[in-house]
PDB file of C-alpha atoms in Angstrom:
ATOM      1  CA  MET G   1     -10.844  -0.826  -4.234  1.00  0.00           C
ATOM      2  CA  SER G   2      -9.596   0.204  -0.758  1.00  0.00           C
ATOM      3  CA  GLY G   3     -11.647   1.363   2.527  1.00  0.00           C
ATOM      4  CA  ILE G   4     -15.108   0.003   3.513  1.00  0.00           C
ATOM      5  CA  ALA G   5     -17.529   2.429   2.635  1.00  0.00           C
ATOM      6  CA  GLY G   6     -19.436   1.217  -0.359  1.00  0.00           C
ATOM      7  CA  LYS G   7     -18.099  -2.526  -0.097  1.00  0.00           C
ATOM      8  CA  VAL G   8     -20.673  -5.664  -0.195  1.00  0.00           C
ATOM      9  CA  VAL G   9     -20.037  -7.684   2.871  1.00  0.00           C
ATOM     10  CA  ALA G  10     -21.896 -10.841   3.653  1.00  0.00           C
ATOM     11  CA  ILE G  11     -21.746 -12.232   7.048  1.00  0.00           C
ATOM     12  CA  THR G  12     -22.660 -15.490   8.299  1.00  0.00           C
ATOM     13  CA  GLY G  13     -23.357 -16.002  12.109  1.00  0.00           C
ATOM     14  CA  ALA G  14     -24.721 -12.288  11.859  1.00  0.00           C
ATOM     15  CA  SER G  15     -27.545 -12.694  14.661  1.00  0.00           C
ATOM     16  CA  SER G  16     -25.342 -12.097  17.708  1.00  0.00           C
ATOM     17  CA  GLY G  17     -21.915 -11.795  19.101  1.00  0.00           C
ATOM     18  CA  ILE G  18     -18.858 -11.202  16.694  1.00  0.00           C
ATOM     19  CA  GLY G  19     -21.198 -11.312  13.391  1.00  0.00           C
ATOM     20  CA  GLU G  20     -23.552  -8.899  14.916  1.00  0.00           C
ATOM     21  CA  ALA G  21     -20.790  -6.877  16.275  1.00  0.00           C
ATOM     22  CA  THR G  22     -19.243  -6.814  12.705  1.00  0.00           C
ATOM     23  CA  ALA G  23     -22.272  -6.239  10.621  1.00  0.00           C
ATOM     24  CA  ARG G  24     -22.767  -3.005  12.897  1.00  0.00           C
ATOM     25  CA  LEU G  25     -19.332  -1.399  12.524  1.00  0.00           C
ATOM     26  CA  LEU G  26     -18.961  -2.425   9.082  1.00  0.00           C
ATOM     27  CA  ALA G  27     -22.338  -0.801   8.258  1.00  0.00           C
ATOM     28  CA  GLU G  28     -21.680   2.582  10.119  1.00  0.00           C
ATOM     29  CA  ARG G  29     -18.552   3.067   7.880  1.00  0.00           C
ATOM     30  CA  GLY G  30     -20.596   2.722   4.778  1.00  0.00           C
ATOM     31  CA  ALA G  31     -20.386  -1.391   3.699  1.00  0.00           C
ATOM     32  CA  LEU G  32     -23.837  -2.813   2.334  1.00  0.00           C
ATOM     33  CA  VAL G  33     -24.597  -5.615   4.265  1.00  0.00           C
ATOM     34  CA  SER G  34     -26.020  -9.127   3.632  1.00  0.00           C
ATOM     35  CA  LEU G  35     -26.815 -10.561   6.744  1.00  0.00           C
ATOM     36  CA  GLY G  36     -27.253 -14.453   7.467  1.00  0.00           C
ATOM     37  CA  ALA G  37     -28.135 -16.598  10.424  1.00  0.00           C
ATOM     38  CA  ARG G  38     -30.468 -19.336  11.407  1.00  0.00           C
ATOM     39  CA  ARG G  39     -32.276 -17.252  14.061  1.00  0.00           C
ATOM     40  CA  THR G  40     -34.213 -14.979  11.329  1.00  0.00           C
ATOM     41  CA  GLU G  41     -36.492 -13.416  14.184  1.00  0.00           C
ATOM     42  CA  ARG G  42     -32.930 -11.788  16.093  1.00  0.00           C
ATOM     43  CA  LEU G  43     -31.775 -11.315  12.846  1.00  0.00           C
ATOM     44  CA  ASP G  44     -34.436  -8.855  11.524  1.00  0.00           C
ATOM     45  CA  ALA G  45     -34.112  -6.962  14.715  1.00  0.00           C
ATOM     46  CA  VAL G  46     -30.700  -6.115  13.952  1.00  0.00           C
ATOM     47  CA  ALA G  47     -31.374  -5.195  10.475  1.00  0.00           C
ATOM     48  CA  GLY G  48     -34.151  -2.924  11.465  1.00  0.00           C
ATOM     49  CA  GLU G  49     -32.159  -0.978  13.730  1.00  0.00           C
ATOM     50  CA  LEU G  50     -29.089  -0.690  10.857  1.00  0.00           C
ATOM     51  CA  ARG G  51     -31.883   0.527   8.603  1.00  0.00           C
ATOM     52  CA  ASP G  52     -33.035   3.154  10.701  1.00  0.00           C
ATOM     53  CA  LYS G  53     -29.347   4.530  11.004  1.00  0.00           C
ATOM     54  CA  GLY G  54     -29.513   4.857   6.954  1.00  0.00           C
ATOM     55  CA  ALA G  55     -27.646   1.471   6.209  1.00  0.00           C
ATOM     56  CA  SER G  56     -28.216  -0.700   3.306  1.00  0.00           C
ATOM     57  CA  VAL G  57     -29.376  -4.347   4.578  1.00  0.00           C
ATOM     58  CA  ILE G  58     -30.799  -7.470   3.272  1.00  0.00           C
ATOM     59  CA  THR G  59     -31.146 -10.532   5.252  1.00  0.00           C
ATOM     60  CA  GLY G  60     -31.721 -14.187   4.819  1.00  0.00           C
ATOM     61  CA  ARG G  61     -32.009 -17.593   6.813  1.00  0.00           C
ATOM     62  CA  VAL G  62     -28.702 -19.216   6.343  1.00  0.00           C
ATOM     63  CA  ASP G  63     -27.455 -23.067   7.880  1.00  0.00           C
ATOM     64  CA  VAL G  64     -24.294 -22.985   6.690  1.00  0.00           C
ATOM     65  CA  THR G  65     -24.314 -26.548   6.936  1.00  0.00           C
ATOM     66  CA  ARG G  66     -26.543 -26.562   3.555  1.00  0.00           C
ATOM     67  CA  ARG G  67     -24.502 -25.799   0.433  1.00  0.00           C
ATOM     68  CA  ALA G  68     -27.877 -24.653  -1.323  1.00  0.00           C
ATOM     69  CA  ASP G  69     -28.524 -22.518   1.912  1.00  0.00           C
ATOM     70  CA  MET G  70     -24.929 -21.047   1.054  1.00  0.00           C
ATOM     71  CA  ASP G  71     -25.407 -20.375  -2.807  1.00  0.00           C
ATOM     72  CA  ALA G  72     -28.883 -18.893  -2.322  1.00  0.00           C
ATOM     73  CA  PHE G  73     -27.335 -16.675   0.264  1.00  0.00           C
ATOM     74  CA  VAL G  74     -24.337 -15.426  -2.350  1.00  0.00           C
ATOM     75  CA  ALA G  75     -27.169 -15.371  -4.829  1.00  0.00           C
ATOM     76  CA  ARG G  76     -29.478 -13.043  -2.829  1.00  0.00           C
ATOM     77  CA  THR G  77     -26.330 -10.691  -2.174  1.00  0.00           C
ATOM     78  CA  VAL G  78     -25.210 -10.609  -5.627  1.00  0.00           C
ATOM     79  CA  GLU G  79     -28.873  -9.972  -6.754  1.00  0.00           C
ATOM     80  CA  GLY G  80     -29.474  -7.352  -4.124  1.00  0.00           C
ATOM     81  CA  PHE G  81     -26.304  -5.398  -4.483  1.00  0.00           C
ATOM     82  CA  GLY G  82     -25.035  -6.309  -7.830  1.00  0.00           C
ATOM     83  CA  ARG G  83     -21.960  -7.960  -6.489  1.00  0.00           C
ATOM     84  CA  ILE G  84     -20.154  -9.391  -3.314  1.00  0.00           C
ATOM     85  CA  ASP G  85     -16.734  -8.155  -2.199  1.00  0.00           C
ATOM     86  CA  VAL G  86     -16.226  -9.739   0.995  1.00  0.00           C
ATOM     87  CA  LEU G  87     -17.840 -12.896   2.737  1.00  0.00           C
ATOM     88  CA  VAL G  88     -17.377 -13.117   6.705  1.00  0.00           C
ATOM     89  CA  GLY G  89     -17.481 -16.666   7.531  1.00  0.00           C
ATOM     90  CA  ASN G  90     -18.065 -16.309  11.150  1.00  0.00           C
ATOM     91  CA  ALA G  91     -21.026 -19.193  11.926  1.00  0.00           C
ATOM     92  CA  GLY G  92     -19.525 -21.858  14.506  1.00  0.00           C
ATOM     93  CA  ILE G  93     -20.667 -23.930  17.406  1.00  0.00           C
ATOM     94  CA  ALA G  94     -18.237 -25.170  20.184  1.00  0.00           C
ATOM     95  CA  ARG G  95     -19.139 -28.662  21.429  1.00  0.00           C
ATOM     96  CA  ILE G  96     -15.972 -28.940  23.812  1.00  0.00           C
ATOM     97  CA  GLY G  97     -15.198 -31.695  26.697  1.00  0.00           C
ATOM     98  CA  PRO G  98     -13.020 -34.307  27.348  1.00  0.00           C
ATOM     99  CA  MET G  99     -12.738 -36.915  24.577  1.00  0.00           C
ATOM    100  CA  ALA G 100     -13.540 -39.550  26.918  1.00  0.00           C
ATOM    101  CA  ASP G 101     -17.169 -38.459  26.909  1.00  0.00           C
ATOM    102  CA  LEU G 102     -17.231 -39.806  23.288  1.00  0.00           C
ATOM    103  CA  ASP G 103     -19.720 -36.932  22.165  1.00  0.00           C
ATOM    104  CA  VAL G 104     -19.372 -38.360  18.654  1.00  0.00           C
ATOM    105  CA  ASP G 105     -22.665 -36.271  17.898  1.00  0.00           C
ATOM    106  CA  GLY G 106     -20.856 -33.273  19.015  1.00  0.00           C
ATOM    107  CA  TRP G 107     -17.827 -33.832  16.919  1.00  0.00           C
ATOM    108  CA  THR G 108     -19.832 -34.291  13.902  1.00  0.00           C
ATOM    109  CA  ALA G 109     -21.928 -30.807  14.514  1.00  0.00           C
ATOM    110  CA  MET G 110     -18.692 -29.096  14.886  1.00  0.00           C
ATOM    111  CA  ILE G 111     -17.220 -30.637  11.477  1.00  0.00           C
ATOM    112  CA  ASP G 112     -20.124 -29.894   9.752  1.00  0.00           C
ATOM    113  CA  VAL G 113     -20.839 -26.274  11.283  1.00  0.00           C
ATOM    114  CA  ASN G 114     -17.014 -25.098  11.740  1.00  0.00           C
ATOM    115  CA  LEU G 115     -15.351 -26.832   8.804  1.00  0.00           C
ATOM    116  CA  ARG G 116     -18.170 -27.846   6.251  1.00  0.00           C
ATOM    117  CA  GLY G 117     -19.768 -24.647   6.586  1.00  0.00           C
ATOM    118  CA  VAL G 118     -16.366 -22.572   5.504  1.00  0.00           C
ATOM    119  CA  LEU G 119     -16.294 -25.001   2.731  1.00  0.00           C
ATOM    120  CA  ASN G 120     -19.814 -24.342   1.587  1.00  0.00           C
ATOM    121  CA  GLY G 121     -19.132 -20.598   1.577  1.00  0.00           C
ATOM    122  CA  VAL G 122     -16.017 -20.819  -0.288  1.00  0.00           C
ATOM    123  CA  ALA G 123     -17.819 -22.797  -3.003  1.00  0.00           C
ATOM    124  CA  ALA G 124     -20.675 -20.383  -2.819  1.00  0.00           C
ATOM    125  CA  ALA G 125     -18.468 -17.307  -3.456  1.00  0.00           C
ATOM    126  CA  MET G 126     -15.731 -18.431  -5.441  1.00  0.00           C
ATOM    127  CA  PRO G 127     -17.561 -18.180  -8.778  1.00  0.00           C
ATOM    128  CA  ALA G 128     -18.997 -14.667  -8.148  1.00  0.00           C
ATOM    129  CA  PHE G 129     -15.398 -13.583  -6.767  1.00  0.00           C
ATOM    130  CA  ARG G 130     -13.659 -14.799  -9.877  1.00  0.00           C
ATOM    131  CA  ARG G 131     -16.225 -13.262 -12.198  1.00  0.00           C
ATOM    132  CA  GLN G 132     -15.822  -9.983 -10.461  1.00  0.00           C
ATOM    133  CA  GLY G 133     -11.932 -10.304 -10.765  1.00  0.00           C
ATOM    134  CA  ARG G 134     -11.483  -9.985  -6.908  1.00  0.00           C
ATOM    135  CA  GLY G 135     -13.086 -11.154  -3.617  1.00  0.00           C
ATOM    136  CA  HIS G 136     -12.105 -11.589   0.033  1.00  0.00           C
ATOM    137  CA  PHE G 137     -12.645 -14.411   2.217  1.00  0.00           C
ATOM    138  CA  VAL G 138     -12.530 -13.565   6.136  1.00  0.00           C
ATOM    139  CA  THR G 139     -12.947 -16.512   8.456  1.00  0.00           C
ATOM    140  CA  THR G 140     -13.451 -16.560  12.137  1.00  0.00           C
ATOM    141  CA  VAL G 141     -11.121 -19.473  13.503  1.00  0.00           C
ATOM    142  CA  SER G 142      -9.733 -19.553  17.296  1.00  0.00           C
ATOM    143  CA  THR G 143      -6.883 -19.293  19.631  1.00  0.00           C
ATOM    144  CA  ALA G 144      -7.848 -22.904  20.437  1.00  0.00           C
ATOM    145  CA  GLY G 145      -6.007 -24.231  17.341  1.00  0.00           C
ATOM    146  CA  LEU G 146      -2.868 -22.249  18.210  1.00  0.00           C
ATOM    147  CA  LYS G 147      -2.643 -23.409  22.076  1.00  0.00           C
ATOM    148  CA  ILE G 148      -4.216 -26.982  22.386  1.00  0.00           C
ATOM    149  CA  THR G 149      -5.900 -27.419  25.768  1.00  0.00           C
ATOM    150  CA  PRO G 150      -8.042 -30.128  27.662  1.00  0.00           C
ATOM    151  CA  THR G 151     -11.400 -30.392  26.588  1.00  0.00           C
ATOM    152  CA  MET G 152     -10.968 -28.612  23.310  1.00  0.00           C
ATOM    153  CA  ALA G 153      -8.823 -31.304  21.295  1.00  0.00           C
ATOM    154  CA  VAL G 154     -11.553 -31.883  18.682  1.00  0.00           C
ATOM    155  CA  TYR G 155     -12.742 -28.049  18.426  1.00  0.00           C
ATOM    156  CA  GLY G 156      -8.876 -26.804  18.271  1.00  0.00           C
ATOM    157  CA  GLY G 157      -8.464 -29.925  15.507  1.00  0.00           C
ATOM    158  CA  VAL G 158     -11.481 -28.543  13.470  1.00  0.00           C
ATOM    159  CA  LYS G 159     -10.295 -24.902  13.692  1.00  0.00           C
ATOM    160  CA  ASN G 160      -6.922 -25.953  12.686  1.00  0.00           C
ATOM    161  CA  ALA G 161      -8.124 -27.713   9.615  1.00  0.00           C
ATOM    162  CA  VAL G 162     -10.120 -24.240   8.691  1.00  0.00           C
ATOM    163  CA  ARG G 163      -6.506 -22.528   9.248  1.00  0.00           C
ATOM    164  CA  THR G 164      -5.003 -25.273   6.537  1.00  0.00           C
ATOM    165  CA  VAL G 165      -7.824 -24.651   4.312  1.00  0.00           C
ATOM    166  CA  LEU G 166      -7.180 -20.961   4.249  1.00  0.00           C
ATOM    167  CA  GLU G 167      -3.398 -21.166   3.827  1.00  0.00           C
ATOM    168  CA  GLY G 168      -3.893 -23.450   1.009  1.00  0.00           C
ATOM    169  CA  LEU G 169      -6.312 -21.492  -0.747  1.00  0.00           C
ATOM    170  CA  ARG G 170      -4.151 -18.049  -0.145  1.00  0.00           C
ATOM    171  CA  GLN G 171      -1.105 -19.746  -1.827  1.00  0.00           C
ATOM    172  CA  GLU G 172      -3.641 -21.206  -4.895  1.00  0.00           C
ATOM    173  CA  SER G 173      -4.453 -17.374  -5.202  1.00  0.00           C
ATOM    174  CA  THR G 174      -1.573 -15.264  -5.950  1.00  0.00           C
ATOM    175  CA  ASP G 175      -3.068 -13.818  -9.121  1.00  0.00           C
ATOM    176  CA  GLY G 176      -4.099 -11.286  -6.801  1.00  0.00           C
ATOM    177  CA  VAL G 177      -7.865 -12.226  -7.438  1.00  0.00           C
ATOM    178  CA  ILE G 178      -8.754 -13.755  -3.932  1.00  0.00           C
ATOM    179  CA  ARG G 179      -7.784 -12.792  -0.449  1.00  0.00           C
ATOM    180  CA  THR G 180      -8.042 -14.770   2.528  1.00  0.00           C
ATOM    181  CA  THR G 181      -7.893 -13.672   6.125  1.00  0.00           C
ATOM    182  CA  ALA G 182      -7.952 -15.903   9.243  1.00  0.00           C
ATOM    183  CA  VAL G 183      -9.018 -13.927  12.512  1.00  0.00           C
ATOM    184  CA  SER G 184      -8.354 -15.989  15.606  1.00  0.00           C
ATOM    185  CA  PRO G 185     -10.175 -14.958  18.726  1.00  0.00           C
ATOM    186  CA  GLY G 186      -9.339 -15.844  22.078  1.00  0.00           C
ATOM    187  CA  TYR G 187     -11.951 -15.688  24.950  1.00  0.00           C
ATOM    188  CA  VAL G 188     -15.113 -13.164  23.530  1.00  0.00           C
ATOM    189  CA  ARG G 189     -18.121 -12.484  25.218  1.00  0.00           C
ATOM    190  CA  THR G 190     -20.471 -14.299  23.115  1.00  0.00           C
ATOM    191  CA  GLU G 191     -22.914 -16.862  23.024  1.00  0.00           C
ATOM    192  CA  LEU G 192     -20.692 -19.417  22.210  1.00  0.00           C
ATOM    193  CA  ALA G 193     -20.775 -21.106  25.291  1.00  0.00           C
ATOM    194  CA  ASP G 194     -24.519 -21.977  25.046  1.00  0.00           C
ATOM    195  CA  SER G 195     -23.621 -24.571  22.512  1.00  0.00           C
ATOM    196  CA  ILE G 196     -21.524 -26.727  25.135  1.00  0.00           C
ATOM    197  CA  ASP G 197     -23.252 -29.535  26.440  1.00  0.00           C
ATOM    198  CA  ASP G 198     -20.948 -30.547  29.368  1.00  0.00           C
ATOM    199  CA  PRO G 199     -22.502 -28.389  32.303  1.00  0.00           C
ATOM    200  CA  ALA G 200     -18.797 -28.231  34.194  1.00  0.00           C
ATOM    201  CA  VAL G 201     -17.319 -27.035  30.998  1.00  0.00           C
ATOM    202  CA  ARG G 202     -19.964 -24.750  30.035  1.00  0.00           C
ATOM    203  CA  GLU G 203     -19.878 -23.012  33.499  1.00  0.00           C
ATOM    204  CA  LEU G 204     -16.518 -22.615  33.622  1.00  0.00           C
ATOM    205  CA  THR G 205     -16.378 -21.207  30.166  1.00  0.00           C
ATOM    206  CA  ARG G 206     -18.801 -18.764  31.180  1.00  0.00           C
ATOM    207  CA  ARG G 207     -16.877 -17.855  34.449  1.00  0.00           C
ATOM    208  CA  THR G 208     -14.007 -17.287  32.224  1.00  0.00           C
ATOM    209  CA  MET G 209     -15.671 -14.923  29.682  1.00  0.00           C
ATOM    210  CA  ALA G 210     -17.293 -13.134  32.582  1.00  0.00           C
ATOM    211  CA  GLU G 211     -13.750 -12.588  34.429  1.00  0.00           C
ATOM    212  CA  PHE G 212     -11.393 -11.490  31.560  1.00  0.00           C
ATOM    213  CA  ALA G 213     -13.047 -12.206  27.965  1.00  0.00           C
ATOM    214  CA  ILE G 214     -13.070  -9.062  25.290  1.00  0.00           C
ATOM    215  CA  ALA G 215     -16.036  -7.785  23.830  1.00  0.00           C
ATOM    216  CA  PRO G 216     -17.256  -9.003  20.279  1.00  0.00           C
ATOM    217  CA  GLU G 217     -16.847  -5.197  18.851  1.00  0.00           C
ATOM    218  CA  ALA G 218     -13.025  -5.820  19.520  1.00  0.00           C
ATOM    219  CA  VAL G 219     -13.056  -8.592  16.895  1.00  0.00           C
ATOM    220  CA  ALA G 220     -15.172  -6.721  14.692  1.00  0.00           C
ATOM    221  CA  ARG G 221     -12.684  -3.811  14.458  1.00  0.00           C
ATOM    222  CA  THR G 222     -10.072  -6.532  13.624  1.00  0.00           C
ATOM    223  CA  ILE G 223     -12.160  -7.704  10.848  1.00  0.00           C
ATOM    224  CA  ALA G 224     -12.635  -4.259   9.547  1.00  0.00           C
ATOM    225  CA  PHE G 225      -8.790  -3.285   9.742  1.00  0.00           C
ATOM    226  CA  ALA G 226      -8.449  -6.532   7.198  1.00  0.00           C
ATOM    227  CA  VAL G 227     -11.464  -5.488   4.976  1.00  0.00           C
ATOM    228  CA  GLU G 228     -10.138  -2.042   4.439  1.00  0.00           C
ATOM    229  CA  GLN G 229      -6.762  -2.737   3.087  1.00  0.00           C
ATOM    230  CA  PRO G 230      -6.437  -2.024  -0.639  1.00  0.00           C
ATOM    231  CA  ASP G 231      -6.646  -5.073  -2.855  1.00  0.00           C
ATOM    232  CA  ASP G 232      -2.723  -5.532  -3.024  1.00  0.00           C
ATOM    233  CA  VAL G 233      -2.665  -5.958   0.697  1.00  0.00           C
ATOM    234  CA  GLU G 234      -3.628  -9.327   2.218  1.00  0.00           C
ATOM    235  CA  ILE G 235      -3.824  -9.763   6.017  1.00  0.00           C
ATOM    236  CA  GLY G 236      -3.352 -13.455   6.201  1.00  0.00           C
ATOM    237  CA  GLU G 237      -3.622 -14.028   9.683  1.00  0.00           C
ATOM    238  CA  ILE G 238      -4.805 -12.063  12.815  1.00  0.00           C
ATOM    239  CA  VAL G 239      -4.801 -12.991  16.547  1.00  0.00           C
ATOM    240  CA  VAL G 240      -6.905 -11.067  18.822  1.00  0.00           C
ATOM    241  CA  ARG G 241      -7.336 -12.077  22.474  1.00  0.00           C
ATOM    242  CA  PRO G 242      -7.767 -10.605  25.748  1.00  0.00           C
ATOM    243  CA  THR G 243      -4.221  -9.482  27.684  1.00  0.00           C
ATOM    244  CA  ARG G 244      -4.981 -11.885  30.552  1.00  0.00           C
ATOM    245  CA  GLN G 245      -5.307 -14.865  28.475  1.00  0.00           C
ATOM    246  CA  GLY G 246      -2.479 -17.554  28.622  1.00  0.00           C
TER     247      GLY G 246
END
């Protein structure tokens, strides 16, 4: 199967930012979308707008740190649409700040959401992908793992762990059934800064985003490019960042 029209795409973190933009773009191009997030009120509003435009959409509350939630999300997608072709693992948080602050709770939260959440998605969707004979994991990573910078040591480390997991899965999946794509955005205008506890770092991140960050729609187009490839083509990794980002 190539193209986007008719594909069943499940998206986590779909209530705002990159996830929302991806849902809108793929639905516009004819995908059947299953949207998951913790903020169901916002999620339902997005779904309502898409349905008004003729899109096929189902939604559900999903906390990616809970394996049962991810299992139910995939099951709901398969029940509603008959299959699942793509899982876009987009949910993520950024609890960044100097390591000397010893924000152990923040480190743990990033491991739980950004890494464990991806693993829960793999565990939930892999059996369905194998039964179908095909499936595609598209996962939001980050340029923070490509260029290590102060205040982002743990965040970048967790994102690099995700990158490693995806590359390992790719090498284990050369039978043509499973495809993996790691999408590494740079600064994007999203609500990610809201999850930063350190006031100075949060304000700096917001200023940087306001100054030169790209729109989430740019990342959505990148994801669409990976999704629309035929089954024998795998886009392993894509980096998309502002031209002004160092």
